[in-house]
mmCIF file of C-alpha atoms in Angstrom:
data_model
loop_
_atom_site.group_PDB
_atom_site.id
_atom_site.type_symbol
_atom_site.label_atom_id
_atom_site.label_comp_id
_atom_site.label_asym_id
_atom_site.label_seq_id
_atom_site.Cartn_x
_atom_site.Cartn_y
_atom_site.Cartn_z
ATOM 1 C CA UNK A 14 16.393 4.281 -8.904
ATOM 2 C CA UNK A 15 14.012 4.020 -6.028
ATOM 3 C CA UNK A 16 11.434 1.378 -5.146
ATOM 4 C CA UNK A 17 9.684 2.302 -1.851
ATOM 5 C CA UNK A 18 8.503 -0.287 0.690
ATOM 6 C CA UNK A 19 6.053 1.626 2.446
ATOM 7 C CA UNK A 20 2.352 1.865 1.002
ATOM 8 C CA UNK A 21 2.231 3.893 -2.008
ATOM 9 C CA UNK A 22 -0.815 5.735 -0.717
ATOM 10 C CA UNK A 23 1.779 7.997 1.038
ATOM 11 C CA UNK A 24 3.300 9.129 -2.106
ATOM 12 C CA UNK A 25 2.317 12.089 -4.083
ATOM 13 C CA UNK A 26 1.505 12.114 -7.775
ATOM 14 C CA UNK A 27 5.016 12.851 -8.799
ATOM 15 C CA UNK A 28 6.535 10.104 -6.452
ATOM 16 C CA UNK A 29 3.791 7.432 -7.311
ATOM 17 C CA UNK A 30 4.217 7.771 -11.139
ATOM 18 C CA UNK A 31 7.889 8.019 -10.623
ATOM 19 C CA UNK A 32 8.238 4.831 -8.655
ATOM 20 C CA UNK A 33 5.998 3.069 -11.268
ATOM 21 C CA UNK A 34 8.354 4.200 -14.033
ATOM 22 C CA UNK A 35 11.436 3.214 -11.982
ATOM 23 C CA UNK A 36 10.016 -0.185 -11.268
ATOM 24 C CA UNK A 37 9.690 -0.872 -14.817
ATOM 25 C CA UNK A 38 13.103 0.308 -15.306
ATOM 26 C CA UNK A 39 14.408 -2.142 -12.637
ATOM 27 C CA UNK A 40 12.574 -4.999 -14.226
ATOM 28 C CA UNK A 41 14.210 -4.226 -17.452
ATOM 29 C CA UNK A 42 17.669 -3.939 -15.862
ATOM 30 C CA UNK A 43 17.115 -7.579 -14.098
ATOM 31 C CA UNK A 44 15.833 -9.072 -17.160
ATOM 32 C CA UNK A 45 18.592 -7.863 -19.524
ATOM 33 C CA UNK A 46 21.425 -8.204 -16.990
ATOM 34 C CA UNK A 47 22.621 -4.715 -17.634
ATOM 35 C CA UNK A 48 26.179 -4.388 -15.963
ATOM 36 C CA UNK A 49 25.899 -0.671 -15.531
ATOM 37 C CA UNK A 50 23.223 -1.256 -12.873
ATOM 38 C CA UNK A 51 24.377 -4.467 -11.362
ATOM 39 C CA UNK A 52 25.792 -2.825 -8.274
ATOM 40 C CA UNK A 53 22.927 -0.500 -7.717
ATOM 41 C CA UNK A 54 21.463 -1.195 -4.160
ATOM 42 C CA UNK A 55 17.850 -1.673 -5.581
ATOM 43 C CA UNK A 56 19.236 -4.127 -8.342
ATOM 44 C CA UNK A 57 20.876 -6.089 -5.575
ATOM 45 C CA UNK A 58 17.926 -6.510 -3.208
ATOM 46 C CA UNK A 59 15.357 -7.217 -5.866
ATOM 47 C CA UNK A 60 17.467 -9.812 -7.684
ATOM 48 C CA UNK A 61 15.604 -13.075 -8.175
ATOM 49 C CA UNK A 62 12.640 -11.473 -6.551
ATOM 50 C CA UNK A 63 10.472 -11.229 -9.519
ATOM 51 C CA UNK A 64 7.296 -12.317 -8.062
ATOM 52 C CA UNK A 65 7.770 -9.700 -5.304
ATOM 53 C CA UNK A 66 8.396 -6.895 -7.960
ATOM 54 C CA UNK A 67 5.217 -8.025 -9.779
ATOM 55 C CA UNK A 68 3.325 -7.574 -6.542
ATOM 56 C CA UNK A 69 4.706 -4.281 -5.828
ATOM 57 C CA UNK A 70 3.627 -3.189 -9.149
ATOM 58 C CA UNK A 71 0.082 -4.570 -8.594
ATOM 59 C CA UNK A 72 -0.007 -2.350 -5.612
ATOM 60 C CA UNK A 73 1.160 0.652 -7.432
ATOM 61 C CA UNK A 74 -1.282 0.154 -10.247
ATOM 62 C CA UNK A 75 -4.280 -0.317 -7.638
ATOM 63 C CA UNK A 76 -3.209 3.014 -5.966
ATOM 64 C CA UNK A 77 -2.974 4.767 -9.519
ATOM 65 C CA UNK A 78 -6.271 3.327 -10.423
ATOM 66 C CA UNK A 79 -7.928 4.865 -7.309
ATOM 67 C CA UNK A 80 -6.409 8.196 -8.250
ATOM 68 C CA UNK A 81 -7.711 7.918 -11.849
ATOM 69 C CA UNK A 82 -4.627 6.561 -13.842
ATOM 70 C CA UNK A 83 -4.689 3.488 -15.836
ATOM 71 C CA UNK A 84 -1.702 1.170 -15.923
ATOM 72 C CA UNK A 85 -1.122 -0.438 -19.330
ATOM 73 C CA UNK A 86 2.158 -1.996 -18.652
ATOM 74 C CA UNK A 87 1.848 -5.172 -16.591
ATOM 75 C CA UNK A 88 4.807 -6.908 -14.849
ATOM 76 C CA UNK A 89 5.076 -10.492 -15.595
ATOM 77 C CA UNK A 90 8.022 -11.496 -13.564
ATOM 78 C CA UNK A 91 7.331 -14.289 -11.015
ATOM 79 C CA UNK A 92 10.402 -15.992 -9.829
ATOM 80 C CA UNK A 93 10.591 -16.847 -6.090
ATOM 81 C CA UNK A 94 6.921 -16.876 -5.586
ATOM 82 C CA UNK A 95 5.975 -15.565 -2.117
ATOM 83 C CA UNK A 96 9.457 -14.203 -1.306
ATOM 84 C CA UNK A 97 10.287 -10.474 -0.456
ATOM 85 C CA UNK A 98 13.681 -8.818 -0.404
ATOM 86 C CA UNK A 99 15.019 -9.287 3.172
ATOM 87 C CA UNK A 100 16.869 -5.871 3.024
ATOM 88 C CA UNK A 101 15.975 -2.313 2.594
ATOM 89 C CA UNK A 102 17.852 0.526 1.066
ATOM 90 C CA UNK A 103 16.274 2.769 3.860
ATOM 91 C CA UNK A 104 14.187 1.217 6.651
ATOM 92 C CA UNK A 105 10.578 1.775 6.473
ATOM 93 C CA UNK A 106 10.702 4.186 9.287
ATOM 94 C CA UNK A 107 13.455 6.136 7.657
ATOM 95 C CA UNK A 108 11.399 6.144 4.411
ATOM 96 C CA UNK A 109 8.704 8.228 6.201
ATOM 97 C CA UNK A 110 11.249 10.647 7.247
ATOM 98 C CA UNK A 111 12.784 10.956 3.801
ATOM 99 C CA UNK A 112 9.328 11.621 2.366
ATOM 100 C CA UNK A 113 8.626 14.267 5.185
ATOM 101 C CA UNK A 114 11.783 16.212 4.055
ATOM 102 C CA UNK A 115 10.871 15.617 0.398
ATOM 103 C CA UNK A 116 7.371 16.941 0.606
ATOM 104 C CA UNK A 117 8.132 19.882 2.857
ATOM 105 C CA UNK A 118 6.071 22.757 1.505
ATOM 106 C CA UNK A 119 4.648 20.422 -1.118
ATOM 107 C CA UNK A 120 1.476 18.388 -1.647
ATOM 108 C CA UNK A 121 1.902 14.884 0.021
ATOM 109 C CA UNK A 122 -0.027 11.689 -0.967
ATOM 110 C CA UNK A 123 -3.591 10.459 -0.518
ATOM 111 C CA UNK A 124 -2.550 9.466 3.009
ATOM 112 C CA UNK A 125 -0.864 12.132 5.088
ATOM 113 C CA UNK A 126 2.509 11.307 6.398
ATOM 114 C CA UNK A 127 1.883 9.906 10.058
ATOM 115 C CA UNK A 128 3.256 12.036 12.685
ATOM 116 C CA UNK A 129 2.697 9.528 15.614
ATOM 117 C CA UNK A 130 2.639 5.791 16.095
ATOM 118 C CA UNK A 131 -1.187 6.145 16.635
ATOM 119 C CA UNK A 132 -1.521 7.645 13.204
ATOM 120 C CA UNK A 133 0.594 5.116 11.486
ATOM 121 C CA UNK A 134 -1.401 2.369 13.068
ATOM 122 C CA UNK A 135 -4.595 4.066 12.248
ATOM 123 C CA UNK A 136 -3.672 4.133 8.447
ATOM 124 C CA UNK A 137 -2.995 0.224 8.541
ATOM 125 C CA UNK A 138 -5.792 -1.014 10.840
ATOM 126 C CA UNK A 139 -8.019 -2.630 8.086
ATOM 127 C CA UNK A 140 -4.977 -3.893 6.207
ATOM 128 C CA UNK A 141 -3.740 -5.906 9.285
ATOM 129 C CA UNK A 142 -7.568 -6.845 10.055
ATOM 130 C CA UNK A 143 -7.816 -8.466 6.513
ATOM 131 C CA UNK A 144 -4.711 -10.695 7.430
ATOM 132 C CA UNK A 145 -5.320 -11.692 11.035
ATOM 133 C CA UNK A 146 -8.053 -10.669 13.466
ATOM 134 C CA UNK A 147 -5.612 -11.718 16.274
ATOM 135 C CA UNK A 148 -2.838 -9.601 15.117
ATOM 136 C CA UNK A 149 -5.173 -6.673 14.667
ATOM 137 C CA UNK A 150 -6.214 -6.752 18.326
ATOM 138 C CA UNK A 151 -2.657 -7.386 19.549
ATOM 139 C CA UNK A 152 -1.202 -4.555 17.541
ATOM 140 C CA UNK A 153 -3.983 -2.384 18.597
ATOM 141 C CA UNK A 154 -3.367 -2.893 22.450
ATOM 142 C CA UNK A 155 0.173 -2.489 22.029
ATOM 143 C CA UNK A 156 -0.098 0.697 20.162
ATOM 144 C CA UNK A 157 -2.728 2.147 22.689
ATOM 145 C CA UNK A 158 -0.040 2.358 25.310
ATOM 146 C CA UNK A 159 2.391 4.215 23.201
ATOM 147 C CA UNK A 160 3.167 8.187 23.246
ATOM 148 C CA UNK A 161 4.195 10.247 20.297
ATOM 149 C CA UNK A 162 6.512 8.351 18.156
ATOM 150 C CA UNK A 163 7.394 5.706 20.545
ATOM 151 C CA UNK A 164 8.119 2.470 18.818
ATOM 152 C CA UNK A 165 7.512 4.136 15.496
ATOM 153 C CA UNK A 166 10.349 2.550 13.452
ATOM 154 C CA UNK A 167 9.626 -0.815 14.581
ATOM 155 C CA UNK A 168 6.020 -0.434 13.941
ATOM 156 C CA UNK A 169 6.607 0.783 10.414
ATOM 157 C CA UNK A 170 8.683 -2.427 9.821
ATOM 158 C CA UNK A 171 6.125 -4.760 11.250
ATOM 159 C CA UNK A 172 3.323 -3.109 9.260
ATOM 160 C CA UNK A 173 5.294 -3.379 5.920
ATOM 161 C CA UNK A 174 5.696 -6.988 6.855
ATOM 162 C CA UNK A 175 2.023 -7.469 7.295
ATOM 163 C CA UNK A 176 1.190 -5.913 4.068
ATOM 164 C CA UNK A 177 3.508 -8.370 2.243
ATOM 165 C CA UNK A 178 1.204 -11.231 3.269
ATOM 166 C CA UNK A 179 -1.913 -12.047 1.238
ATOM 167 C CA UNK A 180 -5.483 -11.350 3.032
ATOM 168 C CA UNK A 181 -7.483 -14.148 4.107
ATOM 169 C CA UNK A 182 -10.909 -14.375 2.649
ATOM 170 C CA UNK A 183 -12.910 -14.572 5.798
ATOM 171 C CA UNK A 184 -11.027 -11.636 7.427
ATOM 172 C CA UNK A 185 -11.168 -9.688 4.102
ATOM 173 C CA UNK A 186 -15.030 -9.948 4.050
ATOM 174 C CA UNK A 187 -15.133 -8.725 7.596
ATOM 175 C CA UNK A 188 -13.175 -5.593 6.645
ATOM 176 C CA UNK A 189 -15.488 -4.834 3.775
ATOM 177 C CA UNK A 190 -18.365 -4.832 6.337
ATOM 178 C CA UNK A 191 -16.470 -2.518 8.607
ATOM 179 C CA UNK A 192 -15.740 -0.161 5.848
ATOM 180 C CA UNK A 193 -19.330 -0.211 4.548
ATOM 181 C CA UNK A 194 -20.305 0.843 8.238
ATOM 182 C CA UNK A 195 -18.496 4.176 7.604
ATOM 183 C CA UNK A 196 -20.815 4.802 4.717
ATOM 184 C CA UNK A 197 -24.296 3.879 6.017
ATOM 185 C CA UNK A 198 -25.713 7.106 5.020
ATOM 186 C CA UNK A 199 -25.124 6.134 1.413
ATOM 187 C CA UNK A 200 -25.773 2.258 1.831
ATOM 188 C CA UNK A 201 -28.371 2.360 -1.021
ATOM 189 C CA UNK A 202 -25.857 3.703 -3.443
ATOM 190 C CA UNK A 203 -23.623 0.728 -2.696
ATOM 191 C CA UNK A 204 -24.002 -2.537 -4.688
ATOM 192 C CA UNK A 205 -24.997 -5.223 -2.342
ATOM 193 C CA UNK A 206 -24.634 -8.015 -4.896
ATOM 194 C CA UNK A 207 -21.815 -9.433 -3.155
ATOM 195 C CA UNK A 208 -18.703 -8.376 -1.130
ATOM 196 C CA UNK A 209 -16.598 -7.863 -4.122
ATOM 197 C CA UNK A 210 -19.285 -5.595 -5.669
ATOM 198 C CA UNK A 211 -19.640 -3.823 -2.373
ATOM 199 C CA UNK A 212 -15.856 -3.097 -2.126
ATOM 200 C CA UNK A 213 -15.875 -1.404 -5.527
ATOM 201 C CA UNK A 214 -18.874 0.494 -4.330
ATOM 202 C CA UNK A 215 -17.165 1.619 -1.195
ATOM 203 C CA UNK A 216 -13.904 2.763 -3.265
ATOM 204 C CA UNK A 217 -16.524 4.858 -5.402
ATOM 205 C CA UNK A 218 -18.098 6.443 -2.594
ATOM 206 C CA UNK A 219 -14.862 7.175 -0.757
ATOM 207 C CA UNK A 220 -13.502 8.819 -3.925
ATOM 208 C CA UNK A 221 -16.492 10.992 -4.302
ATOM 209 C CA UNK A 222 -17.104 11.936 -0.748
ATOM 210 C CA UNK A 223 -13.495 11.914 0.616
ATOM 211 C CA UNK A 224 -14.641 10.185 3.707
ATOM 212 C CA UNK A 225 -12.317 11.532 6.359
ATOM 213 C CA UNK A 226 -11.250 8.025 7.968
ATOM 214 C CA UNK A 227 -11.643 5.746 4.897
ATOM 215 C CA UNK A 228 -9.627 7.951 2.545
ATOM 216 C CA UNK A 229 -6.502 7.378 4.766
ATOM 217 C CA UNK A 230 -6.783 3.698 4.926
ATOM 218 C CA UNK A 231 -4.013 1.740 3.203
ATOM 219 C CA UNK A 232 -6.620 -1.132 2.685
ATOM 220 C CA UNK A 233 -8.506 1.083 0.075
ATOM 221 C CA UNK A 234 -6.042 -0.139 -2.451
ATOM 222 C CA UNK A 235 -3.934 -2.647 -0.683
ATOM 223 C CA UNK A 236 -6.709 -5.303 -0.831
ATOM 224 C CA UNK A 237 -7.193 -4.653 -4.629
ATOM 225 C CA UNK A 238 -3.624 -5.735 -5.319
ATOM 226 C CA UNK A 239 -3.670 -9.409 -4.246
ATOM 227 C CA UNK A 240 -4.668 -12.040 -6.971
ATOM 228 C CA UNK A 241 -7.645 -14.057 -5.920
ATOM 229 C CA UNK A 242 -8.731 -11.485 -3.245
ATOM 230 C CA UNK A 243 -11.498 -10.524 -5.719
ATOM 231 C CA UNK A 244 -11.400 -6.975 -5.066
ATOM 232 C CA UNK A 245 -11.062 -4.575 -8.209
ATOM 233 C CA UNK A 246 -10.473 -0.873 -8.119
ATOM 234 C CA UNK A 247 -12.670 0.834 -10.321
ATOM 235 C CA UNK A 248 -11.176 3.646 -12.576
ATOM 236 C CA UNK A 249 -13.127 7.008 -12.803
ATOM 237 C CA UNK A 250 -14.412 7.954 -16.240
ATOM 238 C CA UNK A 251 -12.078 10.073 -18.073
ATOM 239 C CA UNK A 252 -8.975 8.799 -16.342
ATOM 240 C CA UNK A 253 -5.737 9.098 -17.936
#
């Protein structure tokens, strides 16, 4: 049983669908109080964290939708609203190392596994910007002075923490404008009827064009996972 903490964009198809299946299993275990699983590390850390499990499921569903999979099994647990587990089975930095070993000679996820701290930060820029302009600037300055994998584990932990916070409407709109800027050549094909429609249009264009920078952004599905954020991931026709 495994529920990851890093963004599911790093998971390949098998791992993404596998976590979705195991998260539902964990919800069932916690809801029914199955003794056989009571001492499992994942069971212990997610106990009385129903809201957080629901939010992780929203993120998985958003990533699945972007890749063409429909989620028809919502999670409705909601205990301890706003509270996440304060422990990890493996630290976020270690999770990247585990995936690197797991995916050796195999296909990785939508977002390539980061080799350096700069790459890790690059993937999360817009997600952090959607929470705090100040944090975005401060983290950017800090990472600019790093080399290779300096501060990688600490940065991975910090970024997981930021993605557990809801986006702020004003900052989120700013992110949508930045993302649109990468697709100016196709601006006429992006619905300008409001920033929510623009976000959906951006997702559609990135999916079709595989735009090199935007396709590696956690924000591409992270922002769709938050109730009230207003962003909805469009599912391609003929999706599974």
